[in-house]
CSV table of N, CA and C in Angstrom, one decimal:
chain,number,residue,atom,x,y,z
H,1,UNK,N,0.8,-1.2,0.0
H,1,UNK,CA,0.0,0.0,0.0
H,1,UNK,C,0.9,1.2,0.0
H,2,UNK,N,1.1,2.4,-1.1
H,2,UNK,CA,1.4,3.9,-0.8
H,2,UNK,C,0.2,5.0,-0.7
H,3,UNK,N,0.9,5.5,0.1
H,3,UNK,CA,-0.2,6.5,0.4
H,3,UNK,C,0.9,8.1,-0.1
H,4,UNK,N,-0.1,9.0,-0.8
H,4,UNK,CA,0.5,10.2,-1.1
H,4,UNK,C,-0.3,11.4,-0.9
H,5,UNK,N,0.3,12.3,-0.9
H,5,UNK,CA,-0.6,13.4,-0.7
H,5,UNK,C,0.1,14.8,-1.5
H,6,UNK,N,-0.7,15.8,-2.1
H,6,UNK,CA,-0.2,16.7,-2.9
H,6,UNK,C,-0.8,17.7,-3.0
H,7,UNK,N,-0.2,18.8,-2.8
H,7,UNK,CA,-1.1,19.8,-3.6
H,7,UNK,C,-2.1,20.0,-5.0
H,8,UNK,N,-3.2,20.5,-4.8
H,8,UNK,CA,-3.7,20.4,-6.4
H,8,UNK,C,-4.2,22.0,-5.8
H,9,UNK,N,-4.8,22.7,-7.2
H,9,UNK,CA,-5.0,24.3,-7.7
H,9,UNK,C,-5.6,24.5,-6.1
H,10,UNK,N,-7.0,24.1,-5.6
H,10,UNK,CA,-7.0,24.9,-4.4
H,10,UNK,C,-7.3,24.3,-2.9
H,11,UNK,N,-6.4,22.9,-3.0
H,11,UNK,CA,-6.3,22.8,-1.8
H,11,UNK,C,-5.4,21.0,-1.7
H,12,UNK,N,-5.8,19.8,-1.3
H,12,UNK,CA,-5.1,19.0,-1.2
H,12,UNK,C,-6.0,17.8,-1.7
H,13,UNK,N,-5.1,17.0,-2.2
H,13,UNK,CA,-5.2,15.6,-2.5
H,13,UNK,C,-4.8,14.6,-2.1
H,14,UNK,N,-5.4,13.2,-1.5
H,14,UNK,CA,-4.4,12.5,-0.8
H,14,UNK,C,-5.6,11.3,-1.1
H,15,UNK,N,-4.4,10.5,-1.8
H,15,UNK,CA,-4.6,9.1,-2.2
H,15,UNK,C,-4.1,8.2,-1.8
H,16,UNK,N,-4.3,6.8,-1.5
H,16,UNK,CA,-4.3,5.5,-1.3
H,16,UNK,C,-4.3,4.6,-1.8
H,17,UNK,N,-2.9,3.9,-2.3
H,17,UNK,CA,-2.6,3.2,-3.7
H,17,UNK,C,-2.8,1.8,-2.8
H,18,UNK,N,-3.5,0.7,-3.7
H,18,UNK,CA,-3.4,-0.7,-3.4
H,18,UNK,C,-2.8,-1.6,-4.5
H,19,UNK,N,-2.3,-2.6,-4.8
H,19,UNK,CA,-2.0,-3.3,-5.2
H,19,UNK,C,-2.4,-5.1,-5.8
H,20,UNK,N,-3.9,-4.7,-4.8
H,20,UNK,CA,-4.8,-5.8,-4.9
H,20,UNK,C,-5.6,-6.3,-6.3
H,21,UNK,N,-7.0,-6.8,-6.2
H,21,UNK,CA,-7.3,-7.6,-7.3
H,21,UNK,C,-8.2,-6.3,-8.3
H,22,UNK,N,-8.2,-5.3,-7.9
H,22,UNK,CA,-9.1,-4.4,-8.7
H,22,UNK,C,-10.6,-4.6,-8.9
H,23,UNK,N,-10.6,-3.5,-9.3
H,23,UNK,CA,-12.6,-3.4,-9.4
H,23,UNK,C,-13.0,-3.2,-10.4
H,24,UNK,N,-14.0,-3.8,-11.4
H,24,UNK,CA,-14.3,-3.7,-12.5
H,24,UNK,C,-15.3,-2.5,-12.3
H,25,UNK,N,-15.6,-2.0,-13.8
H,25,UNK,CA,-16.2,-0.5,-13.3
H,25,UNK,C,-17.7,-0.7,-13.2
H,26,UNK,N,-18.1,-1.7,-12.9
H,26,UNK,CA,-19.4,-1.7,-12.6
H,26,UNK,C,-19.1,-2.1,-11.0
H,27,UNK,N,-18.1,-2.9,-10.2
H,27,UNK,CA,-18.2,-2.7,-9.3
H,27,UNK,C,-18.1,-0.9,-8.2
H,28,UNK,N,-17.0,-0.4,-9.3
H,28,UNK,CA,-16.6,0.8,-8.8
H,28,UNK,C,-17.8,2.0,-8.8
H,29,UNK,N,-18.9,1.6,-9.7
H,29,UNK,CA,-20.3,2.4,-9.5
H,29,UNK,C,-21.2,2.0,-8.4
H,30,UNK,N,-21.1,1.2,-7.8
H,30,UNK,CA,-21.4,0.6,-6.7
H,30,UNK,C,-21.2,0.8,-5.1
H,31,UNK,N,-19.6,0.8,-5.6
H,31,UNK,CA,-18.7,1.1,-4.3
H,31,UNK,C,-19.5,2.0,-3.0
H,32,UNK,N,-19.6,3.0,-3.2
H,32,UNK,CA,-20.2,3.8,-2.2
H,32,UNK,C,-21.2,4.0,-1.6
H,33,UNK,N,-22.2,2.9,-1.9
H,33,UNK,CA,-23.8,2.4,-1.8
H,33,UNK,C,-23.5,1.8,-0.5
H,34,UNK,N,-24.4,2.7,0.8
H,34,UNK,CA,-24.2,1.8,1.4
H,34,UNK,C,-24.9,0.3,1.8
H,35,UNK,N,-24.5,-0.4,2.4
H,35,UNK,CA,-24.7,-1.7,2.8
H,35,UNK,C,-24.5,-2.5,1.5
H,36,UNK,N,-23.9,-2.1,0.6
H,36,UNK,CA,-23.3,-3.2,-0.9
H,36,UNK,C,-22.0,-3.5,-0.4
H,37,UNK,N,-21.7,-4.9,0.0
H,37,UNK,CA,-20.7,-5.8,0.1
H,37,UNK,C,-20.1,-5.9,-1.4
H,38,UNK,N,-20.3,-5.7,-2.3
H,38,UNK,CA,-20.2,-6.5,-3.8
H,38,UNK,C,-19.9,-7.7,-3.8
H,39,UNK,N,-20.5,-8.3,-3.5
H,39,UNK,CA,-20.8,-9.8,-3.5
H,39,UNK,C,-19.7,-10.5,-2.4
H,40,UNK,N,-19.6,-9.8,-1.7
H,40,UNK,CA,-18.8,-10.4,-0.5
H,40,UNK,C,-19.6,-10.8,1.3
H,41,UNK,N,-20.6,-10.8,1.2
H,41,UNK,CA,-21.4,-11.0,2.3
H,41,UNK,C,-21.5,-12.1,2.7
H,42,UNK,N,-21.2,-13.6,2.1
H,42,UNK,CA,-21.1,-14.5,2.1
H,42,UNK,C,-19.6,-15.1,2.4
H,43,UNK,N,-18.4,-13.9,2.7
H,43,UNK,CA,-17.0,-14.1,2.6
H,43,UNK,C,-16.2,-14.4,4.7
H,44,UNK,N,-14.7,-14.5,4.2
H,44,UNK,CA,-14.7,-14.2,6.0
H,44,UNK,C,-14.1,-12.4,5.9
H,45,UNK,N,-14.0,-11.7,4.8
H,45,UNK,CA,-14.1,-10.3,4.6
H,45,UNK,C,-15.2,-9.8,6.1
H,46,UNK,N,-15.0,-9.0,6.9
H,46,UNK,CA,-15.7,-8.6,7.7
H,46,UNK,C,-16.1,-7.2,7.3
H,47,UNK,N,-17.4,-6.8,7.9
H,47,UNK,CA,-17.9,-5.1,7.4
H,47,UNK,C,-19.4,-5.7,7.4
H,48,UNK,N,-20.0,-4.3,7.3
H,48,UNK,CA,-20.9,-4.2,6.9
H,48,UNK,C,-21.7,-3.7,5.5
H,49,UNK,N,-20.7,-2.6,5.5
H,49,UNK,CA,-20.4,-1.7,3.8
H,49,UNK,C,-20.8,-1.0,4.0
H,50,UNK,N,-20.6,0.0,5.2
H,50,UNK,CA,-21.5,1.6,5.4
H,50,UNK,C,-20.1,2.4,5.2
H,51,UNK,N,-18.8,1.8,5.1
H,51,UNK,CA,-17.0,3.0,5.5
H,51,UNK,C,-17.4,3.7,4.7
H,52,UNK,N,-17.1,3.5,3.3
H,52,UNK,CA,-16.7,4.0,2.4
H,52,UNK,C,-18.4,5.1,1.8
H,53,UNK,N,-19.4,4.7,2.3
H,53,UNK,CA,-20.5,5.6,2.3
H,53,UNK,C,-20.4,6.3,3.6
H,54,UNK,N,-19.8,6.8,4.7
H,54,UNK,CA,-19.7,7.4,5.6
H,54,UNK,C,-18.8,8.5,5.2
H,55,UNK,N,-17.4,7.7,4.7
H,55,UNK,CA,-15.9,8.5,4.3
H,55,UNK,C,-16.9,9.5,3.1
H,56,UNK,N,-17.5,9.0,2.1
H,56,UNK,CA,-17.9,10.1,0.9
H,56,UNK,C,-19.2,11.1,1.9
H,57,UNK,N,-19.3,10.7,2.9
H,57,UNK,CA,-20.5,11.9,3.4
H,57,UNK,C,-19.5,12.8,3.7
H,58,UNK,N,-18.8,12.2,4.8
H,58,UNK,CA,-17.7,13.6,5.6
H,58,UNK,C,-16.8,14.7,4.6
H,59,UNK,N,-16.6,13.7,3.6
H,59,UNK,CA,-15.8,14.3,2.5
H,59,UNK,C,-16.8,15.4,2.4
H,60,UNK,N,-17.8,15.0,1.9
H,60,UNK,CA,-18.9,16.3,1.5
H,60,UNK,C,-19.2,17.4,2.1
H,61,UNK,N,-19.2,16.8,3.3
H,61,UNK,CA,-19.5,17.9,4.2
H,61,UNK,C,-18.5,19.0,4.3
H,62,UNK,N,-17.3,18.9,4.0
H,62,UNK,CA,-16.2,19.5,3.8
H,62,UNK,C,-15.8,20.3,2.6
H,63,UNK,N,-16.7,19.8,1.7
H,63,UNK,CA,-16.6,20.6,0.3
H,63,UNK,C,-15.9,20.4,-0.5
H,64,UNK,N,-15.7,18.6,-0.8
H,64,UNK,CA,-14.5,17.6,-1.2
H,64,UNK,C,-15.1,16.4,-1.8
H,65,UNK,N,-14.0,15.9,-2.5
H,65,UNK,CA,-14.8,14.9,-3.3
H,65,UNK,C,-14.1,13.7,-3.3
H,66,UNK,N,-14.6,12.9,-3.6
H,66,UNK,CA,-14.0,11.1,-3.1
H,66,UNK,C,-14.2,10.6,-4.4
H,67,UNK,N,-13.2,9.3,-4.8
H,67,UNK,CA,-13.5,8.6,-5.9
H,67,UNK,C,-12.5,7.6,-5.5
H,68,UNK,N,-12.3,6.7,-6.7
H,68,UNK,CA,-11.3,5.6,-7.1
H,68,UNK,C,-11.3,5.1,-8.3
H,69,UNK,N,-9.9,5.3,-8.6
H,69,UNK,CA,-9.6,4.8,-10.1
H,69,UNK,C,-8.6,3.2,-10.2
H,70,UNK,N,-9.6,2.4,-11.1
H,70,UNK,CA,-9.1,0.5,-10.9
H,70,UNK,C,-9.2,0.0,-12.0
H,71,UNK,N,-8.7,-0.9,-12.1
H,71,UNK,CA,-9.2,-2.0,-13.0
H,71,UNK,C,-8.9,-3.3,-12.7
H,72,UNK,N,-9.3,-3.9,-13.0
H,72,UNK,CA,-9.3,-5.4,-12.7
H,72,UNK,C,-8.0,-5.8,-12.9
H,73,UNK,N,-6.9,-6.4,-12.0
H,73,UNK,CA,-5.9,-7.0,-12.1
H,73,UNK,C,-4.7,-5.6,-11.8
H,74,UNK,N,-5.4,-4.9,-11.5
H,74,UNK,CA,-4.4,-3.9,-11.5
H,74,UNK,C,-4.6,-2.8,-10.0
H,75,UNK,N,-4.9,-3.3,-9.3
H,75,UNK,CA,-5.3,-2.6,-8.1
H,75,UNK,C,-6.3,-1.7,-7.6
H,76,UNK,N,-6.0,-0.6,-7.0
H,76,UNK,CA,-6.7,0.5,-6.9
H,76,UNK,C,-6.4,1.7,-6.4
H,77,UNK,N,-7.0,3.1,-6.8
H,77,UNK,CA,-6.1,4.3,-6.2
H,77,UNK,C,-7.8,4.6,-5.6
H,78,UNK,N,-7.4,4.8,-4.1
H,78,UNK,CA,-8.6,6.0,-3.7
H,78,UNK,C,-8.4,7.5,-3.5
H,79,UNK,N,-9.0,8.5,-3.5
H,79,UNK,CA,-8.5,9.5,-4.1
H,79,UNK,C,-9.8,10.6,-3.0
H,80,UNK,N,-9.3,11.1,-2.2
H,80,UNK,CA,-10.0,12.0,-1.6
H,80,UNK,C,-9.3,13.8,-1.6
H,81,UNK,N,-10.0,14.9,-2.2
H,81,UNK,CA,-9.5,16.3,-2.4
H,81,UNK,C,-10.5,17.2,-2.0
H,82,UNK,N,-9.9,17.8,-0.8
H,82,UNK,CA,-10.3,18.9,0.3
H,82,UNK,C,-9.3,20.0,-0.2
H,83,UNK,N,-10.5,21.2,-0.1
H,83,UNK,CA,-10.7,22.5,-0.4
H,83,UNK,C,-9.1,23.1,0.8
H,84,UNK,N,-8.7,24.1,0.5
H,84,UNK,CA,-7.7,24.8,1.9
H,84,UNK,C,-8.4,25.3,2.4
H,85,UNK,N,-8.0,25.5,3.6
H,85,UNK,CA,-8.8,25.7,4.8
H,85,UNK,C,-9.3,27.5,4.7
């Protein structure tokens, strides 16, 4: 896992590189729905599936935006950018 962080035009970006099995982009339209396991509910993966719909609230409420860019076999970047203070 790297993690980075950077400046962009007005304020910061800081991403979360993985290395794992990736998301196909129908999973990745999904992702943030909460209580969608993507077909993991049945796994010993533990959760419920509310993080990553909690993480994109707070973001918002901050005046920031969340995403992730993947592909299958190729891992995943998550990608969170807040405004300067």
């Amino acid at each position: 896992m790297t993690l980075r962080a950077f400046r962009i035009h007005d304020g910061v970006r800081i991403e979360v590189i993985d290395r794992g099995p990736g998301l196909t982009a129908e999973k990745q339209a999904q992702l943030f729905e909460p209580f969608n396991r993507l077909g993991l509910e049945r796994s010993a993966v533990e959760g419920h599936g509310i993080g990553l719909a909690i993480a994109r609230r707070l973001v918002e409420l901050q005046h920031g935006t969340i995403g992730v860019s993947s592909a299958p076999g190729e891992g995943a970047t998550f990608w969170v950018e807040l405004p300067a203070a």
